[in-house]
Amino acid sequence: MPDMSASVSLAMTHLIPLAEFDKNKVTPGVLGFVVFAVMALAVWALMKSMNRHMGRIDFKEAPDPATRPGAASGEAKAERG
């Protein structure tokens, strides 16, 4: 029974010149596209979730006591104490 690793190595040696590998041409390939697509979907889902959560917030800010009418003349301080 011949050694399988030797025959695989011989087959790969014959296939490498057929691939015409160019060291100057680098592409991300399918794996790069899949990773980018997964990241884009995750960002889209996070933005959709954030938009939904921000829509549920009902925040009403209390007025600033220094800007109430009469606060500048000292009437508010006289009423309290």
Coordinates of C-alpha atoms in Angstrom, one line a residue:
M1 CA 0.0 0.0 0.0
P2 CA 1.6 3.3 -1.1
D3 CA 2.0 6.2 1.3
M4 CA -1.0 8.6 0.9
S5 CA 0.8 11.7 2.0
A6 CA 3.4 11.2 -0.8
S7 CA 0.8 10.9 -3.5
V8 CA -1.2 13.9 -2.1
S9 CA 2.0 15.9 -2.0
L10 CA 2.8 14.9 -5.6
A11 CA -0.7 15.9 -6.7
M12 CA -0.5 19.3 -5.0
T13 CA 2.9 19.9 -6.7
H14 CA 1.3 19.4 -10.1
L15 CA -1.8 21.6 -9.3
I16 CA 0.1 24.6 -7.9
P17 CA 1.4 25.8 -11.4
L18 CA -2.2 25.4 -12.7
A19 CA -3.5 27.9 -10.1
E20 CA -1.3 30.7 -11.3
F21 CA -0.8 32.2 -7.9
D22 CA 0.1 35.9 -8.2
K23 CA 1.8 37.3 -5.0
N24 CA 0.9 40.9 -6.1
K25 CA -2.8 40.2 -6.3
V26 CA -4.4 39.8 -2.9
T27 CA -8.2 39.4 -2.4
P28 CA -10.2 38.8 0.8
G29 CA -12.1 36.0 -0.9
V30 CA -15.3 34.4 0.3
L31 CA -14.3 34.3 3.9
G32 CA -13.7 38.0 4.0
F33 CA -17.1 38.6 2.4
V34 CA -18.8 36.4 4.9
V35 CA -17.1 38.1 7.9
F36 CA -18.0 41.5 6.5
A37 CA -21.6 40.5 5.9
V38 CA -22.0 39.1 9.4
M39 CA -20.5 42.3 10.9
A40 CA -22.9 44.5 8.8
L41 CA -25.9 42.4 9.9
A42 CA -24.8 42.7 13.5
V43 CA -24.5 46.5 13.3
W44 CA -27.9 46.8 11.5
A45 CA -29.5 44.7 14.3
L46 CA -27.9 46.8 17.0
M47 CA -29.0 50.0 15.4
K48 CA -32.6 48.7 15.0
S49 CA -32.6 47.6 18.7
M50 CA -31.2 51.0 19.8
N51 CA -33.8 52.8 17.8
R52 CA -36.6 50.7 19.4
H53 CA -35.2 51.3 22.9
M54 CA -34.8 55.0 22.4
G55 CA -38.4 55.3 21.2
R56 CA -39.6 53.8 24.4
I57 CA -38.0 56.5 26.6
D58 CA -40.3 59.2 27.8
F59 CA -38.1 61.8 29.4
K60 CA -39.4 65.1 30.5
E61 CA -36.9 67.5 31.9
A62 CA -37.8 69.5 35.0
P63 CA -37.6 73.3 34.5
D64 CA -34.5 75.0 35.9
P65 CA -35.4 76.7 39.2
A66 CA -33.1 79.6 38.4
T67 CA -35.1 80.5 35.2
R68 CA -38.5 80.6 36.9
P69 CA -40.2 84.0 36.9
G70 CA -39.7 85.8 40.2
A71 CA -36.5 83.8 41.1
A72 CA -34.3 86.7 40.1
S73 CA -36.0 89.2 42.4
G74 CA -35.6 87.0 45.5
E75 CA -39.4 86.2 45.8
A76 CA -38.7 82.4 45.7
K77 CA -36.2 82.6 48.6
A78 CA -38.6 84.8 50.7
E79 CA -41.4 82.2 50.3
R80 CA -39.3 79.3 51.5
G81 CA -37.8 80.8 54.5

